[in-house]
Every structure is written in C-alpha cells, then in structure tokens.
Short mmCIF file of C-alpha atoms in Angstrom, two decimals:
data_model
loop_
_atom_site.label_atom_id
_atom_site.label_comp_id
_atom_site.label_asym_id
_atom_site.label_seq_id
_atom_site.Cartn_x
_atom_site.Cartn_y
_atom_site.Cartn_z
CA MET H 282 -11.22 -22.69 -45.38
CA THR H 283 -8.04 -22.72 -47.47
CA LYS H 284 -7.31 -20.34 -50.32
CA THR H 285 -7.86 -23.19 -52.76
CA ASP H 286 -11.29 -23.90 -51.24
CA GLN H 287 -12.19 -20.24 -51.61
CA ASP H 288 -10.92 -20.20 -55.19
CA VAL H 289 -13.08 -23.22 -56.02
CA ARG H 290 -16.17 -21.60 -54.49
CA GLU H 291 -15.58 -18.41 -56.44
CA LEU H 292 -15.06 -20.34 -59.67
CA ILE H 293 -18.23 -22.35 -59.12
CA ASP H 294 -20.15 -19.10 -58.68
CA HIS H 295 -18.55 -17.74 -61.85
CA LEU H 296 -19.45 -20.86 -63.82
CA ARG H 297 -23.01 -20.62 -62.57
CA SER H 298 -23.17 -17.06 -63.88
CA LEU H 299 -21.96 -18.20 -67.32
CA GLY H 300 -24.57 -20.94 -67.66
CA SER H 301 -27.97 -20.87 -69.27
CA GLU H 302 -31.05 -23.04 -69.34
CA ARG H 303 -30.92 -22.98 -73.12
CA ASN H 304 -27.46 -24.54 -73.06
CA ARG H 305 -28.55 -27.09 -70.48
CA ALA H 306 -31.44 -28.12 -72.71
CA GLY H 307 -29.09 -28.44 -75.65
CA MET H 308 -26.71 -30.58 -73.64
CA ALA H 309 -29.56 -32.86 -72.62
CA ARG H 310 -30.61 -33.28 -76.26
CA PHE H 311 -27.11 -34.53 -77.03
CA GLY H 312 -27.22 -37.11 -74.28
CA ILE H 313 -25.16 -35.20 -71.71
CA THR H 314 -26.15 -35.61 -68.07
CA VAL H 315 -27.27 -32.20 -66.79
CA THR H 316 -28.37 -32.92 -63.23
CA GLN H 317 -25.24 -31.08 -62.01
CA ALA H 318 -24.58 -28.82 -64.96
CA PHE H 319 -24.89 -25.06 -65.36
CA GLY H 320 -25.07 -25.02 -69.14
CA VAL H 321 -21.66 -23.54 -70.05
CA SER H 322 -20.16 -24.27 -73.46
CA ILE H 323 -16.58 -25.38 -74.02
CA PRO H 324 -15.01 -22.14 -75.42
CA PRO H 325 -15.48 -20.03 -72.26
CA LEU H 326 -14.21 -22.93 -70.16
CA ARG H 327 -11.05 -23.12 -72.23
CA ALA H 328 -10.59 -19.35 -72.06
CA LEU H 329 -10.98 -19.45 -68.28
CA ALA H 330 -8.49 -22.31 -68.02
CA ARG H 331 -5.91 -20.31 -69.96
CA ARG H 332 -6.24 -17.48 -67.47
CA LEU H 333 -6.00 -19.79 -64.47
CA GLY H 334 -3.04 -21.85 -65.66
CA ARG H 335 -2.11 -25.31 -64.42
CA ASP H 336 -2.83 -26.02 -60.76
CA HIS H 337 -3.10 -29.54 -59.35
CA LEU H 338 -4.82 -28.61 -56.08
CA LEU H 339 -7.29 -26.35 -57.84
CA ALA H 340 -8.08 -29.10 -60.37
CA ALA H 341 -8.72 -31.55 -57.54
CA GLY H 342 -11.08 -29.13 -55.82
CA LEU H 343 -12.96 -28.40 -59.02
CA TRP H 344 -13.35 -32.08 -59.82
CA ASN H 345 -14.48 -32.95 -56.32
CA SER H 346 -17.21 -30.30 -56.49
CA GLY H 347 -19.18 -32.66 -58.72
CA TRP H 348 -20.31 -29.92 -61.11
CA HIS H 349 -20.03 -30.87 -64.77
CA GLU H 350 -18.38 -27.69 -65.99
CA ALA H 351 -16.08 -27.58 -62.97
CA ARG H 352 -14.83 -31.04 -63.86
CA LEU H 353 -14.21 -29.98 -67.45
CA LEU H 354 -12.31 -26.97 -66.15
CA ALA H 355 -10.32 -29.30 -63.90
CA VAL H 356 -9.25 -31.29 -66.96
CA TYR H 357 -7.93 -28.16 -68.65
CA CYS H 358 -6.19 -26.90 -65.49
CA GLU H 359 -4.62 -30.12 -64.25
CA GLU H 360 -0.83 -30.47 -64.07
CA ILE H 361 -0.19 -33.41 -66.38
CA ALA H 362 2.97 -34.53 -64.64
CA ARG H 363 1.12 -34.95 -61.35
CA VAL H 364 -1.58 -37.29 -62.67
CA ASP H 365 -1.01 -40.83 -61.42
CA ARG H 366 -2.82 -44.15 -61.77
CA THR H 367 -4.87 -43.59 -58.62
CA GLN H 368 -6.21 -40.28 -59.87
CA MET H 369 -7.04 -41.75 -63.26
CA GLU H 370 -9.04 -44.52 -61.62
CA ALA H 371 -10.84 -42.11 -59.31
CA TRP H 372 -11.78 -39.72 -62.08
CA ALA H 373 -12.84 -42.54 -64.41
CA ALA H 374 -15.17 -43.83 -61.69
CA ASP H 375 -16.90 -40.43 -61.79
CA PHE H 376 -17.50 -40.41 -65.55
CA ASN H 377 -21.21 -39.97 -66.16
CA SER H 378 -21.41 -38.47 -69.65
CA TRP H 379 -19.71 -38.97 -73.00
CA ASP H 380 -18.36 -35.43 -73.25
CA LEU H 381 -16.65 -35.47 -69.85
CA THR H 382 -15.19 -38.89 -70.68
CA ASP H 383 -13.89 -37.78 -74.06
CA GLN H 384 -12.52 -34.44 -72.89
CA THR H 385 -10.69 -36.04 -69.98
CA CYS H 386 -9.18 -38.77 -72.12
CA SER H 387 -8.32 -36.62 -75.14
CA ASN H 388 -6.98 -33.60 -73.27
CA LEU H 389 -5.36 -35.16 -70.22
CA PHE H 390 -5.13 -38.92 -69.86
CA ILE H 391 -3.44 -39.61 -73.20
CA GLN H 392 -0.59 -37.36 -72.10
CA THR H 393 0.27 -39.56 -69.12
CA PRO H 394 2.67 -42.52 -69.18
CA PHE H 395 -0.23 -44.75 -68.16
CA ALA H 396 -2.50 -44.22 -71.17
CA MET H 397 -2.05 -47.60 -72.86
CA GLU H 398 -2.07 -49.40 -69.53
CA LYS H 399 -5.50 -47.94 -68.84
CA VAL H 400 -6.70 -48.66 -72.38
CA HIS H 401 -6.11 -52.36 -71.78
CA ALA H 402 -7.57 -52.31 -68.27
CA TRP H 403 -10.65 -50.24 -69.03
CA ALA H 404 -11.55 -51.98 -72.29
CA ALA H 405 -12.65 -54.95 -70.20
CA ARG H 406 -14.53 -52.96 -67.57
CA GLU H 407 -18.31 -53.21 -67.26
CA GLU H 408 -19.10 -49.55 -66.53
CA GLU H 409 -20.31 -47.91 -69.73
CA PHE H 410 -18.27 -44.72 -69.55
CA VAL H 411 -15.14 -46.39 -68.21
CA ARG H 412 -15.24 -48.78 -71.14
CA ARG H 413 -15.85 -45.87 -73.47
CA ALA H 414 -12.79 -44.17 -71.99
CA ALA H 415 -10.54 -46.97 -73.24
CA PHE H 416 -11.58 -46.45 -76.84
CA ALA H 417 -11.74 -42.66 -76.56
CA MET H 418 -8.07 -42.80 -75.57
CA LEU H 419 -7.26 -45.12 -78.45
CA ALA H 420 -8.96 -42.77 -80.90
CA ALA H 421 -7.07 -39.77 -79.53
CA LEU H 422 -3.77 -41.62 -79.53
CA ALA H 423 -4.29 -42.66 -83.15
CA VAL H 424 -4.56 -38.97 -84.04
CA HIS H 425 -1.99 -37.41 -81.72
CA SER H 426 0.70 -39.89 -80.67
CA ARG H 427 4.16 -39.32 -82.09
CA THR H 428 5.66 -42.45 -80.61
CA MET H 429 3.23 -45.31 -81.25
CA GLU H 430 3.92 -47.53 -84.25
CA ASP H 431 1.50 -49.32 -86.56
CA ALA H 432 2.24 -52.54 -84.68
CA ASP H 433 1.02 -50.95 -81.44
CA PHE H 434 -2.37 -50.28 -82.99
CA ARG H 435 -2.60 -53.70 -84.60
CA ALA H 436 -2.01 -55.15 -81.15
CA VAL H 437 -5.14 -53.48 -79.74
CA LEU H 438 -7.54 -54.66 -82.44
CA PRO H 439 -8.49 -57.63 -80.21
CA LEU H 440 -9.77 -55.08 -77.67
CA LEU H 441 -12.08 -53.64 -80.31
CA ASP H 442 -13.11 -57.14 -81.30
CA ALA H 443 -14.06 -58.01 -77.72
CA ALA H 444 -16.10 -54.83 -77.26
CA ALA H 445 -17.81 -54.76 -80.66
CA ASP H 446 -20.82 -56.74 -79.43
CA ASP H 447 -21.54 -54.26 -76.62
CA GLU H 448 -24.90 -52.80 -77.63
CA ARG H 449 -24.66 -49.78 -75.33
CA ASN H 450 -24.69 -46.61 -77.40
CA PHE H 451 -21.73 -44.85 -75.86
CA VAL H 452 -19.54 -47.94 -76.02
CA ARG H 453 -20.28 -48.93 -79.60
CA LYS H 454 -19.76 -45.37 -80.80
CA SER H 455 -16.38 -45.19 -79.08
CA VAL H 456 -15.30 -48.52 -80.60
CA ASN H 457 -16.33 -47.20 -84.00
CA TRP H 458 -14.46 -43.93 -83.35
CA ALA H 459 -11.29 -45.77 -82.39
CA LEU H 460 -11.48 -48.05 -85.45
CA ARG H 461 -11.96 -45.11 -87.82
CA GLN H 462 -9.09 -43.11 -86.33
CA ILE H 463 -6.75 -46.09 -86.40
CA GLY H 464 -7.69 -46.63 -90.04
CA LYS H 465 -6.91 -43.01 -90.88
CA ARG H 466 -3.45 -43.01 -89.28
CA THR H 467 -1.44 -44.69 -92.07
CA LEU H 468 -2.14 -46.52 -95.32
CA ALA H 469 -1.04 -49.80 -93.76
CA LEU H 470 -3.43 -49.36 -90.83
CA HIS H 471 -6.13 -48.28 -93.25
CA ALA H 472 -5.95 -51.69 -94.90
CA ASP H 473 -5.89 -53.44 -91.52
CA ALA H 474 -8.90 -51.49 -90.26
CA LEU H 475 -10.92 -52.23 -93.38
CA ALA H 476 -10.08 -55.93 -93.16
CA PHE H 477 -11.04 -55.95 -89.49
CA ALA H 478 -14.30 -54.15 -90.22
CA GLU H 479 -15.16 -56.73 -92.87
CA THR H 480 -14.92 -59.48 -90.25
CA LEU H 481 -17.34 -57.55 -88.04
CA THR H 482 -19.95 -57.49 -90.81
CA GLN H 483 -20.34 -61.24 -90.33
CA ARG H 484 -21.09 -60.98 -86.62
CA PRO H 485 -24.64 -61.62 -85.35
CA SER H 486 -24.76 -58.54 -83.13
CA ARG H 487 -26.29 -55.35 -84.48
CA SER H 488 -23.63 -53.32 -82.71
CA ALA H 489 -20.73 -55.04 -84.46
CA ARG H 490 -22.39 -54.72 -87.86
CA TRP H 491 -23.13 -51.01 -87.30
CA ILE H 492 -19.54 -50.36 -86.22
CA ALA H 493 -18.31 -52.15 -89.33
CA ARG H 494 -20.63 -50.49 -91.84
CA ASP H 495 -20.00 -47.00 -90.53
CA ALA H 496 -16.22 -47.49 -90.46
CA ILE H 497 -16.15 -48.99 -93.95
CA ARG H 498 -18.23 -46.13 -95.30
CA GLU H 499 -15.83 -43.46 -93.97
CA LEU H 500 -12.59 -45.31 -94.65
CA SER H 501 -13.64 -46.07 -98.23
CA ARG H 502 -14.23 -42.46 -99.18
CA PRO H 503 -11.70 -41.17 -101.73
CA GLU H 504 -11.14 -38.02 -99.70
CA THR H 505 -10.25 -40.09 -96.64
CA ILE H 506 -7.67 -42.07 -98.60
CA ASN H 507 -6.31 -38.89 -100.18
CA ARG H 508 -5.79 -37.31 -96.76
CA ILE H 509 -3.84 -40.35 -95.56
CA GLU H 510 -1.67 -40.32 -98.66
CA THR H 511 -1.06 -36.57 -98.37
CA ARG H 512 0.22 -36.71 -94.82
CA ARG H 513 1.90 -40.14 -94.85
CA ALA H 514 5.37 -38.55 -94.95
CA LYS H 515 4.53 -36.32 -91.98
CA ARG H 516 4.70 -37.29 -88.36
CA PRO H 517 1.47 -37.21 -86.33
CA VAL H 518 0.88 -34.25 -84.03
CA SER H 519 2.41 -34.55 -80.56
CA VAL H 520 0.19 -35.90 -77.81
CA HIS H 521 0.93 -32.66 -75.97
CA ARG H 522 -1.26 -30.70 -78.36
CA VAL H 523 -4.69 -30.16 -76.85
CA PRO H 524 -7.48 -31.20 -79.27
CA THR H 525 -9.75 -28.34 -80.21
CA HIS H 526 -13.02 -30.21 -80.14
CA THR H 527 -14.82 -33.25 -78.82
CA PRO H 528 -15.94 -35.72 -81.51
CA SER H 529 -19.61 -36.46 -81.87
CA ARG H 530 -21.22 -39.12 -79.75
#
C-alpha cells in the first residue's frame, strides 16, 4: 500500500466520522444520491481541502473511492493544471447527482483550457448529468470568466435551444440556470437572453416553456437590471475564484 492509498483510507474514515444520518436524509430530500454518501456538508469539506492543499494523486484516489464526499473533496484538492481531457471525460462519466456535477464544473472544470470544448461536446450527450454538466459550466463561465466576450455566449444559444425540450429535471434546470446567468452578464446579453426566452414560450414542450417563463421572470425584475447596470463597467470575477456555493437544483 502506498502512502497515498493510506492517506485516502484515513480520509475516508475521517469523512465517515463527520457524517450524519440527518444530513444524509436532507441530501436525499434535495435529490442527491446517497447510496455512497456519509452525510457531510460542504463547509467542513472545504475546510479540510484547505488543510490538505492541492494534490493530484490524492484527488485521484479520493475520486476513485466512489464515496460522494470523497469525490467532492477531490474536486477541491485537484491540481488544476494537471486536469486533461481524459480525466474530464472519466469524471463526467461518474456524475450521479446534481451537486457533484455542479461542484466539479464550477470549481474545477471551468478553470481548464478545455471548458468550452466540453460544453459543446456534452450538450449533445444523452446521459442526464453529463448533459447537465455542459450547462452548469456555461452558467459558471457567465459569472466568472474574464476572457469570454458577449459574442461567445451568443454563439452557444443554439446549444440551449437544442436542449430546451429535454424534460428531465436536472437538464432543464441547468439550461434555465445557464440562460439566466448569461442574461445577467451584460445589458446586451440581457436583451439577447430575453429575446431567446420569448421564442421558447412558443414551443410545444413543457420544459421549454418552463425554462422561458422562469428566466423571463428573473431577468425582468428591476433589481436584476439594476445589478447589471451597476457592475457593467466592472470586469467579471476571474475563473480562478472558487464559487462559495452550489446553486439550487
């Protein structure tokens, strides 16, 4: 057994000690798969990750353990520069809950050079959480990217259009999330997102109409428009900032 293997075993035992059945029940109520979960909330995982630091081999061992919280810890401990396309595909294939998908995309995958490549590839995938990952990344990029231009986000609206009829809960919510965040990035994109949402209201699918109505409702709020106007002269936060929360399902 290598030192890394021993470290992983010790961390799994520690995570088990931090868990609770109450937390597991709460996770299940929010649609999180708990068959391999201890019931540990995000704050202690983040605190533990800060103590551990970045370690590629440790992250791989934690992920490969299959435990939900170990995989979240792997996301926070992974060395960003060592993540390649193969790893992204392998980890995406393991996605089995919305929170793991969103945390991995928002905290790790958007910081790689392959983020937009995977957005385009995964938006057409059949697996529910892989497809969700595409739009979770788009939503996070809309908030955090310093380099993407309005034209880059206009160019991905056809991806949202193609996925809007997907009635699966975790896909339609991610499409809605991406549309709302794109619409809140700049005033120009706000107008584009509203116009796009209006086209979805005419679609026969319930999913597309729900996505549209919910996006229009949020983007039309005066406080939403005021926030865009207030920060329009400021640059978005760097993608290297770690988001402090996972958006709702």
